[in-house]
Coordinates of C-alpha atoms in Angstrom, one line a residue:
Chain A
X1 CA 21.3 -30.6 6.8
X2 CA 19.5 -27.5 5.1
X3 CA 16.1 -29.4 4.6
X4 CA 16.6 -30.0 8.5
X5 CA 17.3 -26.7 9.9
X6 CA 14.3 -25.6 7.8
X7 CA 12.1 -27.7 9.3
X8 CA 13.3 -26.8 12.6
X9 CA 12.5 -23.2 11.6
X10 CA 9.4 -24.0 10.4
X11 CA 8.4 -26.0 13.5
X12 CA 9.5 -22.8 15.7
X13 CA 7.2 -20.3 13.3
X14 CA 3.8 -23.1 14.1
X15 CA 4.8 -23.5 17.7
X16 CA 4.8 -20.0 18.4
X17 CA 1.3 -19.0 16.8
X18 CA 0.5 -21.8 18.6
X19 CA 1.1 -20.3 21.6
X20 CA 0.0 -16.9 20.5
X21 CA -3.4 -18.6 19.9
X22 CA -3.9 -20.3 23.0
X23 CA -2.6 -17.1 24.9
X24 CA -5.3 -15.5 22.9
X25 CA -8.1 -17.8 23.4
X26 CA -7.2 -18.1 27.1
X27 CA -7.7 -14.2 27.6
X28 CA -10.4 -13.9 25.8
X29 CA -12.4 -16.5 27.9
X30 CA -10.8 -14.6 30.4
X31 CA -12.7 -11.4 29.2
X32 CA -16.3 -13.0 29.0
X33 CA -15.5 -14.3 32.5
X34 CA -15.6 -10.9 33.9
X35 CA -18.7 -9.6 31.6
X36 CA -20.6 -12.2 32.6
X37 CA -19.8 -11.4 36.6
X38 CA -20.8 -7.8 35.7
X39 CA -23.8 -8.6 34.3
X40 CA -22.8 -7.2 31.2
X41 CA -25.5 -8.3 28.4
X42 CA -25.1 -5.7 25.4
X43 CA -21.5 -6.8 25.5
X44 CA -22.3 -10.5 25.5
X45 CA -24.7 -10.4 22.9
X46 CA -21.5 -8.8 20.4
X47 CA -22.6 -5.3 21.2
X48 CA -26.2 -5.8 20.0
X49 CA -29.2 -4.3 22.0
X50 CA -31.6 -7.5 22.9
X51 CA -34.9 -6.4 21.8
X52 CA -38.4 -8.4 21.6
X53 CA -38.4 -9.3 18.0
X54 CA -35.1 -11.0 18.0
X55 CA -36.4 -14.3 17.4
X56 CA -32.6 -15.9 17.4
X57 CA -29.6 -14.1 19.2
X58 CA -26.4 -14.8 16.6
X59 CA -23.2 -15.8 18.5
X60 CA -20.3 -13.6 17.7
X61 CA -17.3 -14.4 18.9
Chain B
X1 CA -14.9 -9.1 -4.1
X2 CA -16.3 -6.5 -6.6
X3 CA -17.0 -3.2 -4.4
X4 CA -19.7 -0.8 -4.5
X5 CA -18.6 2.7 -5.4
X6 CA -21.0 5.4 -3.2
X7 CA -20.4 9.0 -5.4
X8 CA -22.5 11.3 -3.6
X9 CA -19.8 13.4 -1.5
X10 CA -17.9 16.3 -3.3
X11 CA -15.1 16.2 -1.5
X12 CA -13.0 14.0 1.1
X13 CA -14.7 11.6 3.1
X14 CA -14.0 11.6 7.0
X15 CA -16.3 8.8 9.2
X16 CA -18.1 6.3 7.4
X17 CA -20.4 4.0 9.7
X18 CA -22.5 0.9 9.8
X19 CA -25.7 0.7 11.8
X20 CA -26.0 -2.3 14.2
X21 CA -28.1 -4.1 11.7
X22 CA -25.3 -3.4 9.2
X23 CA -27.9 -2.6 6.4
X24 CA -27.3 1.1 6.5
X25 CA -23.9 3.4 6.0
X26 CA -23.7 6.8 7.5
X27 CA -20.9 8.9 5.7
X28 CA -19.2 12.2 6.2
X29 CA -17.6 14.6 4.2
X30 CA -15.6 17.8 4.5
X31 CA -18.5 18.6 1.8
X32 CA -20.7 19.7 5.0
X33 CA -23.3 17.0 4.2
X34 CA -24.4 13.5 5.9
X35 CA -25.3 10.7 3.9
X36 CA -27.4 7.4 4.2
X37 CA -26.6 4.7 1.8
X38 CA -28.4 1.3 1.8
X39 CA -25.1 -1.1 2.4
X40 CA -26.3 -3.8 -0.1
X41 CA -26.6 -1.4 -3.1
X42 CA -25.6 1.3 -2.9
X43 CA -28.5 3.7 -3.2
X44 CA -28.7 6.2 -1.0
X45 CA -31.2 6.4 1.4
X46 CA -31.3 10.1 2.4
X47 CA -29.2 13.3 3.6
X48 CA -29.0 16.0 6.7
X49 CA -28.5 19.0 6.0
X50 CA -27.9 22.3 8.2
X51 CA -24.4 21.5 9.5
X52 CA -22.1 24.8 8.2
X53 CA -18.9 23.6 7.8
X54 CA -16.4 20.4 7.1
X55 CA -18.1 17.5 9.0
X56 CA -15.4 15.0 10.9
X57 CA -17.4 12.5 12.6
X58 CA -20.9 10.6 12.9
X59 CA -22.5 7.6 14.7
X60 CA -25.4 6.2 14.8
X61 CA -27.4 4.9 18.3
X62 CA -27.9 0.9 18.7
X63 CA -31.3 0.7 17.6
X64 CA -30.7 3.1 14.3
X65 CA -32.8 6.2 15.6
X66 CA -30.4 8.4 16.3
X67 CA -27.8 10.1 14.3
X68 CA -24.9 12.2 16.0
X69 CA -22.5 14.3 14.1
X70 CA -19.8 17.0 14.7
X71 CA -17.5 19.0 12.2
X72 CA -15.5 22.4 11.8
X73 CA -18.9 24.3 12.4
X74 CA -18.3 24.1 16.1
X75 CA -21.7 21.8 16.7
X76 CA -22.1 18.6 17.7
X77 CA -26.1 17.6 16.2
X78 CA -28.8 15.3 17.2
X79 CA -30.8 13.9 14.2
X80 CA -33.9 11.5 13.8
X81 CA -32.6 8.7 11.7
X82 CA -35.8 7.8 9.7
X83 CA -36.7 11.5 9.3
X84 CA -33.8 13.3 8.8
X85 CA -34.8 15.5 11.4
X86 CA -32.7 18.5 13.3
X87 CA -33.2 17.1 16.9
X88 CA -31.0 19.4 18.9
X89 CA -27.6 21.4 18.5
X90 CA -24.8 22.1 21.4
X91 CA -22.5 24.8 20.3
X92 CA -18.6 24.7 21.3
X93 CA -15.9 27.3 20.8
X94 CA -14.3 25.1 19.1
X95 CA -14.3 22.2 16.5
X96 CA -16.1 18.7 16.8
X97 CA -13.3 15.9 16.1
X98 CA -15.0 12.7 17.5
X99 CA -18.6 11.9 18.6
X100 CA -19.7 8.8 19.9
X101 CA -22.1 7.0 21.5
X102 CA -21.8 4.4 24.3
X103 CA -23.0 0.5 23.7
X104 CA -26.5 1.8 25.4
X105 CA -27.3 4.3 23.4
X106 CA -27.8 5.9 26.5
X107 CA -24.6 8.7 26.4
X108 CA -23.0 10.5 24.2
X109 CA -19.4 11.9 23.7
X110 CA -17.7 14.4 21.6
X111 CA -14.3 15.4 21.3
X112 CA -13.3 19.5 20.8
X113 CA -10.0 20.5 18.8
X114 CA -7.4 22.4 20.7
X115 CA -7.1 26.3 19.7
X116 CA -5.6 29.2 21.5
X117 CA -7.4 30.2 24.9
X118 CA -9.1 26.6 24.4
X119 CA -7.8 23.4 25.5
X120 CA -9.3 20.1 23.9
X121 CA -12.4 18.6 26.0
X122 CA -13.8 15.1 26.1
X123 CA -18.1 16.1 27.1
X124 CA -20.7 13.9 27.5
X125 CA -24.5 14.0 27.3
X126 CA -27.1 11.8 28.7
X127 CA -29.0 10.9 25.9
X128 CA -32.6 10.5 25.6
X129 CA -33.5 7.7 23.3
X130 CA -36.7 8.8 22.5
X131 CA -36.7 11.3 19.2
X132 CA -39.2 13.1 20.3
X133 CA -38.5 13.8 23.5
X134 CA -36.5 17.0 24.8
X135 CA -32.2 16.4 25.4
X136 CA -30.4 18.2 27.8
X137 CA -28.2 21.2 27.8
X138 CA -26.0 20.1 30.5
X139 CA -23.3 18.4 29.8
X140 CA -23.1 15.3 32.7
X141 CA -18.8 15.1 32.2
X142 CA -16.2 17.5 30.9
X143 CA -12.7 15.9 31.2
X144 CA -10.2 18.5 29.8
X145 CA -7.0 17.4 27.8
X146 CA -4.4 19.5 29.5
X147 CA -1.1 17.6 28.8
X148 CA -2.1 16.6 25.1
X149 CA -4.9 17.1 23.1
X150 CA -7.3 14.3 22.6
X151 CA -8.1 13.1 19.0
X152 CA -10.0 10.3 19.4
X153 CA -12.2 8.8 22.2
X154 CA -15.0 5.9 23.0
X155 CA -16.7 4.4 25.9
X156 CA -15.4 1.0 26.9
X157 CA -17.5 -1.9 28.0
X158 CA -20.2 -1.2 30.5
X159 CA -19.3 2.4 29.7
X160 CA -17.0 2.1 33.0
X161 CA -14.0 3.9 31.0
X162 CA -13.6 6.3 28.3
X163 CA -10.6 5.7 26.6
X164 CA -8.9 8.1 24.4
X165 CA -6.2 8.8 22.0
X166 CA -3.3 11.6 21.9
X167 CA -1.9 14.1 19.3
X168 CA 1.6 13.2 21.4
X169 CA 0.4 9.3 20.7
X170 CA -0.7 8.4 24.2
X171 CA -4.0 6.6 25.0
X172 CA -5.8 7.4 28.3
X173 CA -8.4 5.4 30.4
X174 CA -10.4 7.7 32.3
X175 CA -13.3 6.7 35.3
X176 CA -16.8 7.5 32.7
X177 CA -18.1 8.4 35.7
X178 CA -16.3 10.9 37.7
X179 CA -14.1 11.6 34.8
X180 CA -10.8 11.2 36.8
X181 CA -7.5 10.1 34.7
X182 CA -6.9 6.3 35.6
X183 CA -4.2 5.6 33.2
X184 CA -2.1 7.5 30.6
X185 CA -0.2 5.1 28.6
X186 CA 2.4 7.5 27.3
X187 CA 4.4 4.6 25.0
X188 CA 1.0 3.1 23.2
X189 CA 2.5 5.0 20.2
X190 CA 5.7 6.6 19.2
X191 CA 6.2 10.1 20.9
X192 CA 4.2 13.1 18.9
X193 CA 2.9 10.6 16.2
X194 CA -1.0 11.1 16.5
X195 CA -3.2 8.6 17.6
X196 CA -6.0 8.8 14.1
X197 CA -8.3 6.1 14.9
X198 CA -9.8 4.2 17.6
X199 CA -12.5 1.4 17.5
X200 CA -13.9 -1.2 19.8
X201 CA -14.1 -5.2 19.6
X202 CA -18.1 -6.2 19.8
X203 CA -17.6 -6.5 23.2
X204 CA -15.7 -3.3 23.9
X205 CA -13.1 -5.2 26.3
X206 CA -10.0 -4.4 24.0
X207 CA -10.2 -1.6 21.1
X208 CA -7.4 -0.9 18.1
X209 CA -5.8 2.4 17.4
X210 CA -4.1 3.9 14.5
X211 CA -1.2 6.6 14.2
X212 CA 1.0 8.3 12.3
X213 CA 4.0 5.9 13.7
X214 CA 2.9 3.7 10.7
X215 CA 1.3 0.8 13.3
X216 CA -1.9 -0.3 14.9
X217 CA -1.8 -1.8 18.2
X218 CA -4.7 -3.6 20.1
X219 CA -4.8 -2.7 24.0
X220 CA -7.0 -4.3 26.8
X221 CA -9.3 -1.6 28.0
X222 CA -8.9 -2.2 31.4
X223 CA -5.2 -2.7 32.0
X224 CA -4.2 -0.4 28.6
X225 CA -1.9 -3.2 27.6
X226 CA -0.5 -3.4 24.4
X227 CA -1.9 -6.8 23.3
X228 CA -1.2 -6.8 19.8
X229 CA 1.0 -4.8 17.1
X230 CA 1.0 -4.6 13.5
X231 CA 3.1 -2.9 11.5
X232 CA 2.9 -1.2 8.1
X233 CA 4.9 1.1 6.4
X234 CA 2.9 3.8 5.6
X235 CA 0.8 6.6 8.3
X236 CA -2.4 5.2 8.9
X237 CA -5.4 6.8 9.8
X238 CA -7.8 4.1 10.6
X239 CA -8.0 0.8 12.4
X240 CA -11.3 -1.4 12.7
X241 CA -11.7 -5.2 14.2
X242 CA -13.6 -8.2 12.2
X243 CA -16.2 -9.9 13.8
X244 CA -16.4 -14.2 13.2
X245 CA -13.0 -14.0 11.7
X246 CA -9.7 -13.0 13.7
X247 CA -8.6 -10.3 11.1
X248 CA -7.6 -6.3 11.3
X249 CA -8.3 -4.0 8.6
X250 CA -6.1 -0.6 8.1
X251 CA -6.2 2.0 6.1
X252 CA -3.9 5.1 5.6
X253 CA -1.1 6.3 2.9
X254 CA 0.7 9.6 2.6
X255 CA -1.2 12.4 1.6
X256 CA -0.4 14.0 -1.6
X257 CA 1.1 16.7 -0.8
X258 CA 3.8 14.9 2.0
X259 CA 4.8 12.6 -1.3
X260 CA 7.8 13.5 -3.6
X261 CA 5.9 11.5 -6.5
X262 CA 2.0 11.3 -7.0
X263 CA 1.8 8.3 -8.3
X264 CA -1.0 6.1 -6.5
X265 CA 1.1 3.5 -6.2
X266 CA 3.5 5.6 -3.8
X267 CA 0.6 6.5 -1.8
X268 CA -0.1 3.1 -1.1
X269 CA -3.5 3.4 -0.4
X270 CA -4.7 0.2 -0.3
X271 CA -6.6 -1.3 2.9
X272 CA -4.5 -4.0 4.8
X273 CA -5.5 -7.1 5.6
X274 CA -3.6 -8.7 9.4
X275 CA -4.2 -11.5 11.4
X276 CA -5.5 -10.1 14.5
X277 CA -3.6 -12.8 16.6
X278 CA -0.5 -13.7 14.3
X279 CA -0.1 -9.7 13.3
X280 CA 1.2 -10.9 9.8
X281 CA -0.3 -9.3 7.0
X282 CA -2.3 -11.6 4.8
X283 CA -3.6 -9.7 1.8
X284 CA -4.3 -5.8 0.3
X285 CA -7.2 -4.1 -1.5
X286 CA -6.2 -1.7 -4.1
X287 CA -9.0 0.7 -5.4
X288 CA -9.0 4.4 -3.7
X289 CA -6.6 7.0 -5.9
X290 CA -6.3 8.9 -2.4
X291 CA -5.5 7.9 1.4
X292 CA -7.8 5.8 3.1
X293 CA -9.1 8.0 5.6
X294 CA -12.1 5.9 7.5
X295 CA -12.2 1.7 7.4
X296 CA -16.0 0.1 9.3
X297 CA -16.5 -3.2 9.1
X298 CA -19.8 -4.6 9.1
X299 CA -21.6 -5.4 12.2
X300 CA -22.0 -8.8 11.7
X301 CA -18.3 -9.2 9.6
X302 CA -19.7 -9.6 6.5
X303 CA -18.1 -6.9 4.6
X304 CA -16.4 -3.7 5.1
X305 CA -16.3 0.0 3.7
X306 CA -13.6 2.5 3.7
X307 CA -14.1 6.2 3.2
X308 CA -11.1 8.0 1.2
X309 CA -9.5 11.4 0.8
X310 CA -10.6 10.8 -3.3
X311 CA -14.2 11.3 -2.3
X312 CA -15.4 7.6 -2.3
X313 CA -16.9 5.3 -0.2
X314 CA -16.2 1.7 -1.4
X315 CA -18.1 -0.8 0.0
X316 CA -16.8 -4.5 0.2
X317 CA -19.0 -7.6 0.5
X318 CA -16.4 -10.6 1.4
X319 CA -16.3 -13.9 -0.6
X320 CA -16.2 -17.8 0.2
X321 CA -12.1 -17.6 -0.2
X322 CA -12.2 -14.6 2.8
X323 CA -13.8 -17.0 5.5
X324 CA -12.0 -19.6 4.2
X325 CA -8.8 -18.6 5.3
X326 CA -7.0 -20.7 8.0
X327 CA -3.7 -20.4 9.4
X328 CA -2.9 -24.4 10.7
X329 CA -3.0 -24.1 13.8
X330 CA -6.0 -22.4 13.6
X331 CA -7.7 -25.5 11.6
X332 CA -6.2 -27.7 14.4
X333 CA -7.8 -26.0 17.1
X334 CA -11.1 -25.7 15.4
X335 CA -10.7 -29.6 14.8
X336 CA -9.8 -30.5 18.6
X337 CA -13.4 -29.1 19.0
X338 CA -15.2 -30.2 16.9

C-alpha cells in the first residue's frame, strides 16, 4: 500500500512539470508569435545584431 | 568545471558583463577602474581609466564598440571599446546605479541614486553608434521615481518598455517612449526588500529579478506577470537567464558584517543552479569567500561568470554533464520531436 501511494505521488510530481512544461512551451511560442508580427528581428535572432559577415545565424531558443 | 580566477580589481566587484560575441568580459569595481578580460583565458585585454570614484555598472553595445559605465563619481561615460578611449561624460548630481543599453545599441539608460533635494531618475540618450562621431547632451526621456527609488532598470523588447526595479520591491513598466507609468507591480517582491538585479531573456519578452526577499521571480514584460519563482534562503543580489538550456543562475549571501559568524559557509555564497521551468534547484558552485554580487551568463550559454564582494571574477566554462541534464519529461518531449 506504501509502494502504491508513492507511486501515486510520484506520478502527481511528473504530471505536473508536465504541465508546467507544456504551459511553458505554449507561451513561449506564444511570445515569438507576437515578435514576429512586430517585425522584431534583433529579438528573433536571440538578441544578436544581423550583420553581413554572419555566414550562419545560430538558433537560440 | 575548473574556473578562471580574473585578479586584477582591488576591491569588490559590482557588474561584470559579456559582449554579444561572448569572447570578451567587462568588469567593475568599487576600485574605480574598468576591466577587459579575454573570456577564454583569462588575460586581460585592457583598462579605462578617468572615472573618480566606486564604479557600479557597465555594458557594452551589440556590436562591441561601445562601452557605457556609471559609478559614485556622479558620471555616466562613453568609451571606445577597442581604444579605450574617453568618448563623452554627462554629469548628474547624483550617483550612477544602472546603465544600460537597448537590444539596438541605439539608446542608452542610466539609473541616479536617491539623495536629499534629489529624487532617483531613469534618463536616456540617443546613442550614436559611430565612435567617432559627436553624442548628445540632451537627454531624449527623464522618468522620475517619485514613489520609490529605482535600482535597477532595462529596455524590454523592441525597446517598447523600460522596466524597472524598486528599493520598496516593486517592478514598473513604463511607455520607452513617452515615459508615462503603465504598470507598477507593487507585489513582484516582498514590501521594502530591494529589487538588486534585473536581466533579460535573449529575446527581452520576459526578464528575472533579484531581492533581498531571498527569491528571484521571472515576469512577462508586457503583462508584469509573475511567471516564475524560485526560492532560496539567502539575500540575493543577482539573477541571470541561460540560453540553450532552461536553467537560472543566482548569486547572493549575507554580507559579513549582517552575519553573527564569518564563516564562508554561513555566508553561503555559492551561485545557484534552478530549473527555469520546474523552479527546483538542481546544483551549487562553491568558490567566492564573499557574496556573490554580479552573475552573466554567456551569450551563447556556454559558461558563466560571477563578480564577488572578495574581489574576484570567476569565470565558468560548463561541461558535457551540464547540457546533459534532463528532467523526464523534458527527454520525452524532446523525443516526441524528434
Amino acid at each position: 500500500q506504501d509502494l502504491a501511494k508513492k507511486n501515486t505521488a510520484n506520478r502527481q510530481v511528473v504530471e505536473a512539470r508536465r504541465r508546467a512544461l507544456q504551459e511553458w512551451l505554449a507561451w513561449r511560442e506564444s511570445m515569438v508569435e507576437m515578435l514576429k508580427d512586430e517585425g522584431a528581428e534583433i529579438e528573433l535572432n536571440g538578441g544578436h545584431l544581423q550583420t553581413e559577415y554572419d555566414g550562419e545565424v545560430e538558433e537560440i531558443e | 568545471m575548473r574556473p578562471i580566477l580574473l585578479s586584477g580589481h582591488e576591491r569588490a566587484l559590482t557588474q561584470v558583463k559579456y559582449n554579444s560575441d561572448g569572447d570578451i568580459i567587462f568588469s567593475v569595481s568599487k576600485d574605480h577602474v574598468v576591466c577587459a578580460w579575454f573570456s577564454h583565458n583569462g588575460e586581460r585585454l585592457g583598462t579605462y581609466h578617468g572615472h573618480q570614484g566606486a564604479l557600479w555598472t557597465v555594458d557594452v553595445d551589440p556590436t562591441s564598440t561601445l562601452l557605457a559605465t556609471g559609478g559614485a563619481d556622479n558620471t555616466l561615460r562613453l568609451w571606445e571599446v577597442k581604444s579605450g578611449k574617453l568618448l563623452k561624460t554627462w554629469e548628474f548630481a547624483t550617483s550612477i546605479k544602472r546603465a544600460e543599453f537597448s537590444a539596438d545599441g541605439r539608446q542608452l539608460l542610466g539609473v541616479t541614486e536617491k539623495r536629499s533635494g534629489h529624487l532617483s531618475t531613469i534618463v536616456v540618450y540617443e546613442i550614436n553608434p559611430d565612435p567617432e562621431a559627436e553624442q548628445t547632451d540632451e537627454q531624449s526621456l527623464r522618468i522620475v521615481c517619485d514613489e520609490s527609488k529605482a535600482t535597477v532598470a532595462g529596455f524590454s523588447y523592441l525597446a517598447h518598455y523600460i522596466i524597472a526595479g524598486h528599493e520598496d520591491g516593486s517592478v514598473s513598466q513604463y511607455d520607452a517612449k513617452s515615459g508615462e507609468l503603465l504598470y507598477n507591480n507593487s507585489e513582484a517582491h516582498e514590501p521594502d526588500m530591494q529589487v538588486t538585479d534585473l536581466q533579460w531573456s535573449p529575446d527581452r519578452t520576459y526578464f528575472i529579478t533579484a531581492s533581498k526577499d531571498k527569491t528571484a521571480k521571472i515576469f512577462a514584460a508586457d503583462s508584469l506577470e509573475v511567471l516564475k519563482t524560485y526560492t532560496t534562503d539567502t539575500p540575493l543580489n543577482s539573477a541571470a537567464i541561460t540560453p540553450v538550456k532552461d536553467y537560472v543562475i543566482l548569486g547572493g549571501g549575507q554580507a559579513a558584517m549582517d552575519v553573527t559568524t564569518t564563516s564562508a559557509r554561513q555566508g553561503k555564497f555559492e551561485a545557484r543552479f534552478y530549473h527555469k521551468v520546474f523552479q527546483e534547484e538542481i546544483g551549487r558552485v562553491r568558490g567566492h569567500f564573499g557574496p556573490l554580487n554580479y552573475v552573466a551568463v554567456h551569450p551563447q550559454g556556454t559558461g558563466y561568470c560571477s563578480g564577488s564582494e572578495d574581489g574576484y571574477v570567476r569565470v565558468h566554462h560548463f561541461d558535457k554533464p551540464y547540457f546533459d541534464f534532463m528532467y523526464e519529461v523534458e527527454r520525452e518531449h524532446a523525443q516526441a520531436n524528434l
